[in-house]
């Protein structure tokens, strides 16, 4: 099912079921999950490590998809472990960022 018709809770449940079936909950401390998110993010970055702008089209999208999925899966696991509602959390953070970076001051600027 595509993103357009899938609820975040379905993905959280999918990941929770995978973890539960393997009795891995006991390994899912905040420390381990936060480190796993960073490690998988590093694996994603590794794909681009020595690429310059002319090489970017040669990076295999299937490998990017895999590593991006690893990051997201650990994020979902952390949300499950800490009972964080992702929708509420992301909406609150975007609201906070919108106040921190008002459009009239930051549009087209990153500093
Ligand atoms: Mg990986």
mmCIF file of N, CA, C and O and ligand atoms in Angstrom:
data_model
loop_
_atom_site.group_PDB
_atom_site.id
_atom_site.type_symbol
_atom_site.label_atom_id
_atom_site.label_comp_id
_atom_site.label_asym_id
_atom_site.label_seq_id
_atom_site.Cartn_x
_atom_site.Cartn_y
_atom_site.Cartn_z
ATOM 1 N N UNK A 1 0.845 -1.190 0.000
ATOM 2 C CA UNK A 1 0.000 0.000 0.000
ATOM 3 C C UNK A 1 0.886 1.247 0.000
ATOM 4 O O UNK A 1 1.851 1.316 0.742
ATOM 5 N N UNK A 2 0.555 2.212 -0.809
ATOM 6 C CA UNK A 2 1.383 3.420 -0.900
ATOM 7 C C UNK A 2 1.175 4.352 0.291
ATOM 8 O O UNK A 2 0.224 4.208 1.065
ATOM 9 N N UNK A 3 2.093 5.320 0.410
ATOM 10 C CA UNK A 3 2.019 6.293 1.506
ATOM 11 C C UNK A 3 0.659 6.971 1.579
ATOM 12 O O UNK A 3 0.138 7.230 2.667
ATOM 13 N N UNK A 4 0.102 7.266 0.416
ATOM 14 C CA UNK A 4 -1.138 8.041 0.364
ATOM 15 C C UNK A 4 -2.288 7.353 1.113
ATOM 16 O O UNK A 4 -3.179 8.017 1.623
ATOM 17 N N UNK A 5 -2.238 6.011 1.184
ATOM 18 C CA UNK A 5 -3.364 5.290 1.803
ATOM 19 C C UNK A 5 -2.951 4.499 3.050
ATOM 20 O O UNK A 5 -3.722 3.685 3.548
ATOM 21 N N UNK A 6 -1.726 4.734 3.533
ATOM 22 C CA UNK A 6 -1.245 4.002 4.710
ATOM 23 C C UNK A 6 -1.151 4.948 5.893
ATOM 24 O O UNK A 6 -0.606 6.046 5.773
ATOM 25 N N UNK A 7 -1.668 4.509 7.031
ATOM 26 C CA UNK A 7 -1.568 5.304 8.254
ATOM 27 C C UNK A 7 -0.252 4.975 8.958
ATOM 28 O O UNK A 7 0.216 3.822 8.921
ATOM 29 N N UNK A 8 0.303 5.955 9.619
ATOM 30 C CA UNK A 8 1.553 5.738 10.361
ATOM 31 C C UNK A 8 1.381 4.615 11.372
ATOM 32 O O UNK A 8 2.289 3.808 11.578
ATOM 33 N N UNK A 9 0.221 4.539 11.986
ATOM 34 C CA UNK A 9 -0.010 3.488 12.984
ATOM 35 C C UNK A 9 0.152 2.092 12.383
ATOM 36 O O UNK A 9 0.618 1.166 13.062
ATOM 37 N N UNK A 10 -0.213 1.932 11.112
ATOM 38 C CA UNK A 10 -0.044 0.629 10.462
ATOM 39 C C UNK A 10 1.432 0.256 10.393
ATOM 40 O O UNK A 10 1.802 -0.900 10.610
ATOM 41 N N UNK A 11 2.274 1.227 10.087
ATOM 42 C CA UNK A 11 3.715 0.962 10.022
ATOM 43 C C UNK A 11 4.274 0.715 11.414
ATOM 44 O O UNK A 11 5.131 -0.159 11.602
ATOM 45 N N UNK A 12 3.786 1.481 12.412
ATOM 46 C CA UNK A 12 4.224 1.248 13.791
ATOM 47 C C UNK A 12 3.848 -0.162 14.231
ATOM 48 O O UNK A 12 4.646 -0.859 14.867
ATOM 49 N N UNK A 13 2.654 -0.598 13.888
ATOM 50 C CA UNK A 13 2.202 -1.950 14.253
ATOM 51 C C UNK A 13 3.018 -3.016 13.522
ATOM 52 O O UNK A 13 3.351 -4.058 14.106
ATOM 53 N N UNK A 14 3.319 -2.780 12.260
ATOM 54 C CA UNK A 14 4.123 -3.725 11.473
ATOM 55 C C UNK A 14 5.490 -3.929 12.113
ATOM 56 O O UNK A 14 5.950 -5.072 12.301
ATOM 57 N N UNK A 15 6.130 -2.828 12.474
ATOM 58 C CA UNK A 15 7.456 -2.898 13.100
ATOM 59 C C UNK A 15 7.349 -3.527 14.488
ATOM 60 O O UNK A 15 8.179 -4.376 14.867
ATOM 61 N N UNK A 16 6.330 -3.164 15.251
ATOM 62 C CA UNK A 16 6.148 -3.731 16.601
ATOM 63 C C UNK A 16 5.960 -5.239 16.531
ATOM 64 O O UNK A 16 6.513 -5.988 17.357
ATOM 65 N N UNK A 17 5.201 -5.699 15.553
ATOM 66 C CA UNK A 17 4.965 -7.135 15.379
ATOM 67 C C UNK A 17 6.271 -7.856 15.034
ATOM 68 O O UNK A 17 6.581 -8.908 15.620
ATOM 69 N N UNK A 18 7.042 -7.292 14.135
ATOM 70 C CA UNK A 18 8.335 -7.875 13.756
ATOM 71 C C UNK A 18 9.242 -8.007 14.979
ATOM 72 O O UNK A 18 9.863 -9.051 15.208
ATOM 73 N N UNK A 19 9.292 -6.967 15.795
ATOM 74 C CA UNK A 19 10.142 -6.960 16.994
ATOM 75 C C UNK A 19 9.617 -7.961 18.027
ATOM 76 O O UNK A 19 10.379 -8.751 18.597
ATOM 77 N N UNK A 20 8.306 -7.960 18.231
ATOM 78 C CA UNK A 20 7.677 -8.842 19.226
ATOM 79 C C UNK A 20 7.884 -10.313 18.873
ATOM 80 O O UNK A 20 8.196 -11.138 19.745
ATOM 81 N N UNK A 21 7.723 -10.650 17.604
ATOM 82 C CA UNK A 21 7.877 -12.043 17.171
ATOM 83 C C UNK A 21 9.281 -12.587 17.462
ATOM 84 O O UNK A 21 9.462 -13.786 17.606
ATOM 85 N N UNK A 22 10.232 -11.703 17.511
ATOM 86 C CA UNK A 22 11.633 -12.101 17.750
ATOM 87 C C UNK A 22 12.074 -11.880 19.192
ATOM 88 O O UNK A 22 13.239 -12.076 19.523
ATOM 89 N N UNK A 23 11.140 -11.398 20.002
ATOM 90 C CA UNK A 23 11.433 -11.098 21.413
ATOM 91 C C UNK A 23 12.625 -10.144 21.543
ATOM 92 O O UNK A 23 13.533 -10.347 22.350
ATOM 93 N N UNK A 24 12.577 -9.113 20.712
ATOM 94 C CA UNK A 24 13.672 -8.138 20.698
ATOM 95 C C UNK A 24 13.338 -6.889 21.516
ATOM 96 O O UNK A 24 14.175 -5.981 21.588
ATOM 97 N N UNK A 25 12.155 -6.822 22.095
ATOM 98 C CA UNK A 25 11.788 -5.613 22.857
ATOM 99 C C UNK A 25 12.806 -5.298 23.947
ATOM 100 O O UNK A 25 13.098 -4.138 24.219
ATOM 101 N N UNK A 26 13.343 -6.377 24.555
ATOM 102 C CA UNK A 26 14.282 -6.151 25.652
ATOM 103 C C UNK A 26 15.581 -5.484 25.186
ATOM 104 O O UNK A 26 16.344 -4.974 25.990
ATOM 105 N N UNK A 27 15.848 -5.508 23.879
ATOM 106 C CA UNK A 27 17.043 -4.832 23.344
ATOM 107 C C UNK A 27 16.747 -3.393 22.919
ATOM 108 O O UNK A 27 17.667 -2.658 22.562
ATOM 109 N N UNK A 28 15.473 -3.024 22.950
ATOM 110 C CA UNK A 28 15.080 -1.727 22.402
ATOM 111 C C UNK A 28 15.054 -0.634 23.464
ATOM 112 O O UNK A 28 14.035 0.007 23.686
ATOM 113 N N UNK A 29 16.198 -0.428 24.091
ATOM 114 C CA UNK A 29 16.328 0.704 25.014
ATOM 115 C C UNK A 29 16.457 1.989 24.189
ATOM 116 O O UNK A 29 16.796 1.948 22.991
ATOM 117 N N UNK A 30 16.214 3.114 24.826
ATOM 118 C CA UNK A 30 16.373 4.398 24.123
ATOM 119 C C UNK A 30 17.789 4.559 23.615
ATOM 120 O O UNK A 30 18.019 5.061 22.510
ATOM 121 N N UNK A 31 18.770 4.132 24.418
ATOM 122 C CA UNK A 31 20.170 4.225 23.991
ATOM 123 C C UNK A 31 20.393 3.408 22.718
ATOM 124 O O UNK A 31 20.930 3.905 21.729
ATOM 125 N N UNK A 32 19.977 2.148 22.739
ATOM 126 C CA UNK A 32 20.217 1.282 21.584
ATOM 127 C C UNK A 32 19.489 1.782 20.337
ATOM 128 O O UNK A 32 20.037 1.748 19.230
ATOM 129 N N UNK A 33 18.257 2.228 20.521
ATOM 130 C CA UNK A 33 17.495 2.686 19.355
ATOM 131 C C UNK A 33 18.048 3.993 18.803
ATOM 132 O O UNK A 33 18.143 4.161 17.586
ATOM 133 N N UNK A 34 18.422 4.923 19.679
ATOM 134 C CA UNK A 34 18.984 6.185 19.176
ATOM 135 C C UNK A 34 20.304 5.928 18.448
ATOM 136 O O UNK A 34 20.573 6.534 17.400
ATOM 137 N N UNK A 35 21.114 5.019 18.988
ATOM 138 C CA UNK A 35 22.360 4.684 18.301
ATOM 139 C C UNK A 35 22.077 3.996 16.966
ATOM 140 O O UNK A 35 22.764 4.253 15.962
ATOM 141 N N UNK A 36 21.086 3.141 16.936
ATOM 142 C CA UNK A 36 20.746 2.442 15.692
ATOM 143 C C UNK A 36 20.267 3.411 14.623
ATOM 144 O O UNK A 36 20.595 3.243 13.434
ATOM 145 N N UNK A 37 19.502 4.422 15.028
ATOM 146 C CA UNK A 37 19.062 5.451 14.069
ATOM 147 C C UNK A 37 20.290 6.141 13.470
ATOM 148 O O UNK A 37 20.397 6.310 12.251
ATOM 149 N N UNK A 38 21.236 6.510 14.318
ATOM 150 C CA UNK A 38 22.436 7.208 13.844
ATOM 151 C C UNK A 38 23.290 6.306 12.955
ATOM 152 O O UNK A 38 23.836 6.756 11.936
ATOM 153 N N UNK A 39 23.406 5.041 13.332
ATOM 154 C CA UNK A 39 24.201 4.094 12.536
ATOM 155 C C UNK A 39 23.585 3.907 11.155
ATOM 156 O O UNK A 39 24.283 3.909 10.134
ATOM 157 N N UNK A 40 22.270 3.734 11.115
ATOM 158 C CA UNK A 40 21.619 3.563 9.815
ATOM 159 C C UNK A 40 21.693 4.848 8.994
ATOM 160 O O UNK A 40 21.826 4.792 7.763
ATOM 161 N N UNK A 41 21.623 6.010 9.656
ATOM 162 C CA UNK A 41 21.787 7.285 8.938
ATOM 163 C C UNK A 41 23.190 7.374 8.346
ATOM 164 O O UNK A 41 23.376 7.873 7.228
ATOM 165 N N UNK A 42 24.179 6.862 9.081
ATOM 166 C CA UNK A 42 25.553 6.851 8.563
ATOM 167 C C UNK A 42 25.664 5.923 7.348
ATOM 168 O O UNK A 42 26.387 6.227 6.392
ATOM 169 N N UNK A 43 24.957 4.788 7.386
ATOM 170 C CA UNK A 43 24.963 3.889 6.228
ATOM 171 C C UNK A 43 24.334 4.573 5.011
ATOM 172 O O UNK A 43 24.794 4.383 3.879
ATOM 173 N N UNK A 44 23.313 5.375 5.253
ATOM 174 C CA UNK A 44 22.698 6.151 4.169
ATOM 175 C C UNK A 44 23.704 7.169 3.622
ATOM 176 O O UNK A 44 23.888 7.290 2.404
ATOM 177 N N UNK A 45 24.387 7.873 4.515
ATOM 178 C CA UNK A 45 25.367 8.871 4.092
ATOM 179 C C UNK A 45 26.531 8.237 3.348
ATOM 180 O O UNK A 45 27.092 8.831 2.426
ATOM 181 N N UNK A 46 26.887 7.009 3.749
ATOM 182 C CA UNK A 46 28.014 6.323 3.113
ATOM 183 C C UNK A 46 27.803 6.162 1.598
ATOM 184 O O UNK A 46 28.753 6.198 0.825
ATOM 185 N N UNK A 47 26.546 6.001 1.208
ATOM 186 C CA UNK A 47 26.252 5.848 -0.223
ATOM 187 C C UNK A 47 26.670 7.088 -1.015
ATOM 188 O O UNK A 47 26.976 7.000 -2.199
ATOM 189 N N UNK A 48 26.663 8.236 -0.335
ATOM 190 C CA UNK A 48 26.966 9.505 -1.010
ATOM 191 C C UNK A 48 28.367 10.014 -0.671
ATOM 192 O O UNK A 48 28.759 11.087 -1.130
ATOM 193 N N UNK A 49 29.111 9.233 0.115
ATOM 194 C CA UNK A 49 30.343 9.712 0.738
ATOM 195 C C UNK A 49 31.324 10.356 -0.237
ATOM 196 O O UNK A 49 31.817 11.434 -0.006
ATOM 197 N N UNK A 50 31.637 9.697 -1.315
ATOM 198 C CA UNK A 50 32.662 10.224 -2.216
ATOM 199 C C UNK A 50 32.072 10.708 -3.537
ATOM 200 O O UNK A 50 32.814 10.967 -4.486
ATOM 201 N N UNK A 51 30.788 10.816 -3.575
ATOM 202 C CA UNK A 51 30.130 11.256 -4.803
ATOM 203 C C UNK A 51 30.216 12.776 -4.925
ATOM 204 O O UNK A 51 30.025 13.492 -3.948
ATOM 205 N N UNK A 52 30.518 13.253 -6.127
ATOM 206 C CA UNK A 52 30.361 14.684 -6.359
ATOM 207 C C UNK A 52 29.085 14.874 -7.181
ATOM 208 O O UNK A 52 28.400 13.903 -7.507
ATOM 209 N N UNK A 53 28.781 16.088 -7.498
ATOM 210 C CA UNK A 53 27.483 16.358 -8.116
ATOM 211 C C UNK A 53 27.288 15.592 -9.417
ATOM 212 O O UNK A 53 26.154 15.245 -9.766
ATOM 213 N N UNK A 54 28.370 15.270 -10.119
ATOM 214 C CA UNK A 54 28.217 14.537 -11.385
ATOM 215 C C UNK A 54 27.960 13.042 -11.158
ATOM 216 O O UNK A 54 27.546 12.346 -12.073
ATOM 217 N N UNK A 55 28.223 12.564 -9.928
ATOM 218 C CA UNK A 55 28.029 11.139 -9.641
ATOM 219 C C UNK A 55 26.652 10.811 -9.056
ATOM 220 O O UNK A 55 26.297 9.641 -8.935
ATOM 221 N N UNK A 56 25.908 11.811 -8.650
ATOM 222 C CA UNK A 56 24.693 11.555 -7.863
ATOM 223 C C UNK A 56 23.677 10.688 -8.596
ATOM 224 O O UNK A 56 22.960 9.906 -7.974
ATOM 225 N N UNK A 57 23.626 10.804 -9.921
ATOM 226 C CA UNK A 57 22.674 9.990 -10.678
ATOM 227 C C UNK A 57 23.068 8.517 -10.702
ATOM 228 O O UNK A 57 22.261 7.666 -11.038
ATOM 229 N N UNK A 58 24.314 8.205 -10.359
ATOM 230 C CA UNK A 58 24.790 6.826 -10.391
ATOM 231 C C UNK A 58 24.557 6.077 -9.083
ATOM 232 O O UNK A 58 24.754 4.865 -9.007
ATOM 233 N N UNK A 59 24.167 6.784 -8.038
ATOM 234 C CA UNK A 59 23.918 6.131 -6.751
ATOM 235 C C UNK A 59 22.624 5.333 -6.863
ATOM 236 O O UNK A 59 21.578 5.884 -7.229
ATOM 237 N N UNK A 60 22.698 4.030 -6.581
ATOM 238 C CA UNK A 60 21.511 3.182 -6.796
ATOM 239 C C UNK A 60 20.368 3.532 -5.834
ATOM 240 O O UNK A 60 20.540 3.494 -4.610
ATOM 241 N N UNK A 61 19.243 3.845 -6.413
ATOM 242 C CA UNK A 61 18.080 4.240 -5.611
ATOM 243 C C UNK A 61 17.617 3.099 -4.711
ATOM 244 O O UNK A 61 17.129 3.338 -3.603
ATOM 245 N N UNK A 62 17.801 1.848 -5.158
ATOM 246 C CA UNK A 62 17.370 0.726 -4.315
ATOM 247 C C UNK A 62 18.181 0.660 -3.025
ATOM 248 O O UNK A 62 17.660 0.315 -1.970
ATOM 249 N N UNK A 63 19.450 1.033 -3.068
ATOM 250 C CA UNK A 63 20.272 1.060 -1.846
ATOM 251 C C UNK A 63 19.846 2.224 -0.955
ATOM 252 O O UNK A 63 19.812 2.099 0.258
ATOM 253 N N UNK A 64 19.536 3.361 -1.565
ATOM 254 C CA UNK A 64 19.032 4.514 -0.786
ATOM 255 C C UNK A 64 17.725 4.125 -0.110
ATOM 256 O O UNK A 64 17.513 4.399 1.077
ATOM 257 N N UNK A 65 16.845 3.449 -0.856
ATOM 258 C CA UNK A 65 15.552 3.015 -0.310
ATOM 259 C C UNK A 65 15.754 2.102 0.895
ATOM 260 O O UNK A 65 15.072 2.240 1.912
ATOM 261 N N UNK A 66 16.711 1.171 0.794
ATOM 262 C CA UNK A 66 16.979 0.243 1.902
ATOM 263 C C UNK A 66 17.469 0.963 3.146
ATOM 264 O O UNK A 66 16.977 0.720 4.255
ATOM 265 N N UNK A 67 18.455 1.836 2.983
ATOM 266 C CA UNK A 67 19.023 2.511 4.159
ATOM 267 C C UNK A 67 18.046 3.522 4.737
ATOM 268 O O UNK A 67 17.953 3.662 5.969
ATOM 269 N N UNK A 68 17.314 4.215 3.881
ATOM 270 C CA UNK A 68 16.278 5.131 4.380
ATOM 271 C C UNK A 68 15.230 4.350 5.170
ATOM 272 O O UNK A 68 14.776 4.782 6.235
ATOM 273 N N UNK A 69 14.878 3.168 4.675
ATOM 274 C CA UNK A 69 13.916 2.315 5.388
ATOM 275 C C UNK A 69 14.457 1.887 6.743
ATOM 276 O O UNK A 69 13.710 1.860 7.734
ATOM 277 N N UNK A 70 15.752 1.553 6.804
ATOM 278 C CA UNK A 70 16.341 1.182 8.097
ATOM 279 C C UNK A 70 16.216 2.330 9.099
ATOM 280 O O UNK A 70 15.876 2.116 10.272
ATOM 281 N N UNK A 71 16.496 3.548 8.650
ATOM 282 C CA UNK A 71 16.373 4.718 9.541
ATOM 283 C C UNK A 71 14.938 4.846 10.032
ATOM 284 O O UNK A 71 14.681 4.998 11.232
ATOM 285 N N UNK A 72 14.001 4.769 9.105
ATOM 286 C CA UNK A 72 12.585 4.950 9.455
ATOM 287 C C UNK A 72 12.109 3.839 10.387
ATOM 288 O O UNK A 72 11.376 4.092 11.355
ATOM 289 N N UNK A 73 12.529 2.606 10.127
ATOM 290 C CA UNK A 73 12.117 1.479 10.976
ATOM 291 C C UNK A 73 12.588 1.692 12.411
ATOM 292 O O UNK A 73 11.823 1.483 13.365
ATOM 293 N N UNK A 74 13.830 2.124 12.583
ATOM 294 C CA UNK A 74 14.301 2.389 13.956
ATOM 295 C C UNK A 74 13.587 3.587 14.574
ATOM 296 O O UNK A 74 13.348 3.597 15.785
ATOM 297 N N UNK A 75 13.252 4.579 13.771
ATOM 298 C CA UNK A 75 12.466 5.712 14.300
ATOM 299 C C UNK A 75 11.094 5.233 14.765
ATOM 300 O O UNK A 75 10.619 5.632 15.847
ATOM 301 N N UNK A 76 10.465 4.377 13.976
ATOM 302 C CA UNK A 76 9.163 3.829 14.376
ATOM 303 C C UNK A 76 9.301 2.989 15.647
ATOM 304 O O UNK A 76 8.449 3.050 16.539
ATOM 305 N N UNK A 77 10.376 2.207 15.745
ATOM 306 C CA UNK A 77 10.604 1.393 16.948
ATOM 307 C C UNK A 77 10.799 2.267 18.171
ATOM 308 O O UNK A 77 10.308 1.948 19.259
ATOM 309 N N UNK A 78 11.508 3.378 18.009
ATOM 310 C CA UNK A 78 11.728 4.266 19.142
ATOM 311 C C UNK A 78 10.411 4.921 19.568
ATOM 312 O O UNK A 78 10.138 5.049 20.763
ATOM 313 N N UNK A 79 9.620 5.316 18.585
ATOM 314 C CA UNK A 79 8.300 5.881 18.901
ATOM 315 C C UNK A 79 7.445 4.845 19.627
ATOM 316 O O UNK A 79 6.745 5.170 20.586
ATOM 317 N N UNK A 80 7.523 3.594 19.189
ATOM 318 C CA UNK A 80 6.781 2.526 19.874
ATOM 319 C C UNK A 80 7.284 2.355 21.302
ATOM 320 O O UNK A 80 6.487 2.287 22.244
ATOM 321 N N UNK A 81 8.593 2.286 21.470
ATOM 322 C CA UNK A 81 9.172 2.026 22.792
ATOM 323 C C UNK A 81 8.842 3.145 23.784
ATOM 324 O O UNK A 81 8.623 2.887 24.970
ATOM 325 N N UNK A 82 8.813 4.384 23.293
ATOM 326 C CA UNK A 82 8.581 5.536 24.173
ATOM 327 C C UNK A 82 7.137 6.032 24.123
ATOM 328 O O UNK A 82 6.818 7.055 24.735
ATOM 329 N N UNK A 83 6.289 5.287 23.386
ATOM 330 C CA UNK A 83 4.880 5.647 23.228
ATOM 331 C C UNK A 83 4.724 7.095 22.761
ATOM 332 O O UNK A 83 3.940 7.875 23.316
ATOM 333 N N UNK A 84 5.494 7.435 21.747
ATOM 334 C CA UNK A 84 5.416 8.772 21.139
ATOM 335 C C UNK A 84 4.460 8.706 19.960
ATOM 336 O O UNK A 84 4.602 7.833 19.086
ATOM 337 N N UNK A 85 3.485 9.614 19.952
ATOM 338 C CA UNK A 85 2.583 9.728 18.808
ATOM 339 C C UNK A 85 3.307 10.561 17.745
ATOM 340 O O UNK A 85 3.550 11.758 17.945
ATOM 341 N N UNK A 86 3.671 9.916 16.650
ATOM 342 C CA UNK A 86 4.494 10.568 15.637
ATOM 343 C C UNK A 86 3.761 11.750 15.006
ATOM 344 O O UNK A 86 4.356 12.802 14.776
ATOM 345 N N UNK A 87 2.494 11.578 14.743
ATOM 346 C CA UNK A 87 1.735 12.669 14.116
ATOM 347 C C UNK A 87 1.736 13.904 15.007
ATOM 348 O O UNK A 87 2.029 15.019 14.546
ATOM 349 N N UNK A 88 1.428 13.727 16.284
ATOM 350 C CA UNK A 88 1.440 14.866 17.218
ATOM 351 C C UNK A 88 2.834 15.474 17.313
ATOM 352 O O UNK A 88 2.993 16.697 17.311
ATOM 353 N N UNK A 89 3.844 14.610 17.410
ATOM 354 C CA UNK A 89 5.218 15.088 17.585
ATOM 355 C C UNK A 89 5.703 15.875 16.362
ATOM 356 O O UNK A 89 6.290 16.952 16.508
ATOM 357 N N UNK A 90 5.439 15.342 15.167
ATOM 358 C CA UNK A 90 5.907 16.014 13.953
ATOM 359 C C UNK A 90 5.154 17.322 13.747
ATOM 360 O O UNK A 90 5.752 18.354 13.409
ATOM 361 N N UNK A 91 3.844 17.291 13.979
ATOM 362 C CA UNK A 91 3.080 18.536 13.814
ATOM 363 C C UNK A 91 3.559 19.606 14.786
ATOM 364 O O UNK A 91 3.697 20.781 14.430
ATOM 365 N N UNK A 92 3.816 19.214 16.032
ATOM 366 C CA UNK A 92 4.298 20.176 17.031
ATOM 367 C C UNK A 92 5.666 20.723 16.639
ATOM 368 O O UNK A 92 5.941 21.921 16.795
ATOM 369 N N UNK A 93 6.527 19.854 16.114
ATOM 370 C CA UNK A 93 7.872 20.294 15.742
ATOM 371 C C UNK A 93 7.839 21.222 14.531
ATOM 372 O O UNK A 93 8.576 22.212 14.473
ATOM 373 N N UNK A 94 6.978 20.921 13.561
ATOM 374 C CA UNK A 94 6.861 21.798 12.391
ATOM 375 C C UNK A 94 6.313 23.165 12.816
ATOM 376 O O UNK A 94 6.789 24.212 12.350
ATOM 377 N N UNK A 95 5.336 23.162 13.746
ATOM 378 C CA UNK A 95 4.826 24.447 14.271
ATOM 379 C C UNK A 95 5.951 25.228 14.943
ATOM 380 O O UNK A 95 6.090 26.433 14.747
ATOM 381 N N UNK A 96 6.741 24.534 15.745
ATOM 382 C CA UNK A 96 7.865 25.169 16.429
ATOM 383 C C UNK A 96 8.885 25.721 15.428
ATOM 384 O O UNK A 96 9.372 26.851 15.577
ATOM 385 N N UNK A 97 9.183 24.930 14.411
ATOM 386 C CA UNK A 97 10.136 25.379 13.390
ATOM 387 C C UNK A 97 9.598 26.579 12.613
ATOM 388 O O UNK A 97 10.360 27.472 12.239
ATOM 389 N N UNK A 98 8.289 26.602 12.385
ATOM 390 C CA UNK A 98 7.688 27.719 11.653
ATOM 391 C C UNK A 98 7.818 29.018 12.450
ATOM 392 O O UNK A 98 8.019 30.096 11.874
ATOM 393 N N UNK A 99 7.718 28.919 13.783
ATOM 394 C CA UNK A 99 7.905 30.112 14.624
ATOM 395 C C UNK A 99 9.369 30.521 14.654
ATOM 396 O O UNK A 99 9.703 31.702 14.663
ATOM 397 N N UNK A 100 10.249 29.507 14.697
ATOM 398 C CA UNK A 100 11.688 29.778 14.768
ATOM 399 C C UNK A 100 12.215 30.366 13.459
ATOM 400 O O UNK A 100 13.132 31.178 13.468
ATOM 401 N N UNK A 101 11.635 29.915 12.347
ATOM 402 C CA UNK A 101 12.103 30.339 11.022
ATOM 403 C C UNK A 101 10.947 30.954 10.240
ATOM 404 O O UNK A 101 10.415 30.339 9.300
ATOM 405 N N UNK A 102 10.540 32.176 10.574
ATOM 406 C CA UNK A 102 9.408 32.795 9.866
ATOM 407 C C UNK A 102 9.737 32.997 8.383
ATOM 408 O O UNK A 102 10.886 33.304 8.023
ATOM 409 N N UNK A 103 8.731 32.796 7.560
ATOM 410 C CA UNK A 103 8.918 32.835 6.109
ATOM 411 C C UNK A 103 9.514 34.160 5.658
ATOM 412 O O UNK A 103 10.419 34.189 4.823
ATOM 413 N N UNK A 104 9.029 35.259 6.232
ATOM 414 C CA UNK A 104 9.492 36.570 5.763
ATOM 415 C C UNK A 104 10.985 36.794 6.023
ATOM 416 O O UNK A 104 11.617 37.593 5.352
ATOM 417 N N UNK A 105 11.558 36.092 6.970
ATOM 418 C CA UNK A 105 12.994 36.253 7.265
ATOM 419 C C UNK A 105 13.863 35.160 6.659
ATOM 420 O O UNK A 105 15.058 35.349 6.469
ATOM 421 N N UNK A 106 13.267 33.986 6.372
ATOM 422 C CA UNK A 106 14.098 32.840 5.981
ATOM 423 C C UNK A 106 13.803 32.273 4.599
ATOM 424 O O UNK A 106 14.483 31.347 4.169
ATOM 425 N N UNK A 107 12.852 32.803 3.889
ATOM 426 C CA UNK A 107 12.525 32.226 2.580
ATOM 427 C C UNK A 107 13.737 32.288 1.648
ATOM 428 O O UNK A 107 14.281 33.378 1.413
ATOM 429 N N UNK A 108 14.168 31.136 1.173
ATOM 430 C CA UNK A 108 15.306 31.060 0.259
ATOM 431 C C UNK A 108 16.648 31.222 0.925
ATOM 432 O O UNK A 108 17.676 31.272 0.260
ATOM 433 N N UNK A 109 16.674 31.273 2.261
ATOM 434 C CA UNK A 109 17.933 31.445 3.005
ATOM 435 C C UNK A 109 18.088 30.289 3.986
ATOM 436 O O UNK A 109 17.097 29.803 4.532
ATOM 437 N N UNK A 110 19.284 29.869 4.232
ATOM 438 C CA UNK A 110 19.509 28.824 5.223
ATOM 439 C C UNK A 110 20.255 29.334 6.450
ATOM 440 O O UNK A 110 20.541 28.588 7.365
ATOM 441 N N UNK A 111 20.608 30.618 6.476
ATOM 442 C CA UNK A 111 21.312 31.193 7.626
ATOM 443 C C UNK A 111 20.389 32.126 8.379
ATOM 444 O O UNK A 111 19.534 32.763 7.813
HETATM 445 MG MG1 LIG B 1 21.321 -0.480 6.980
#
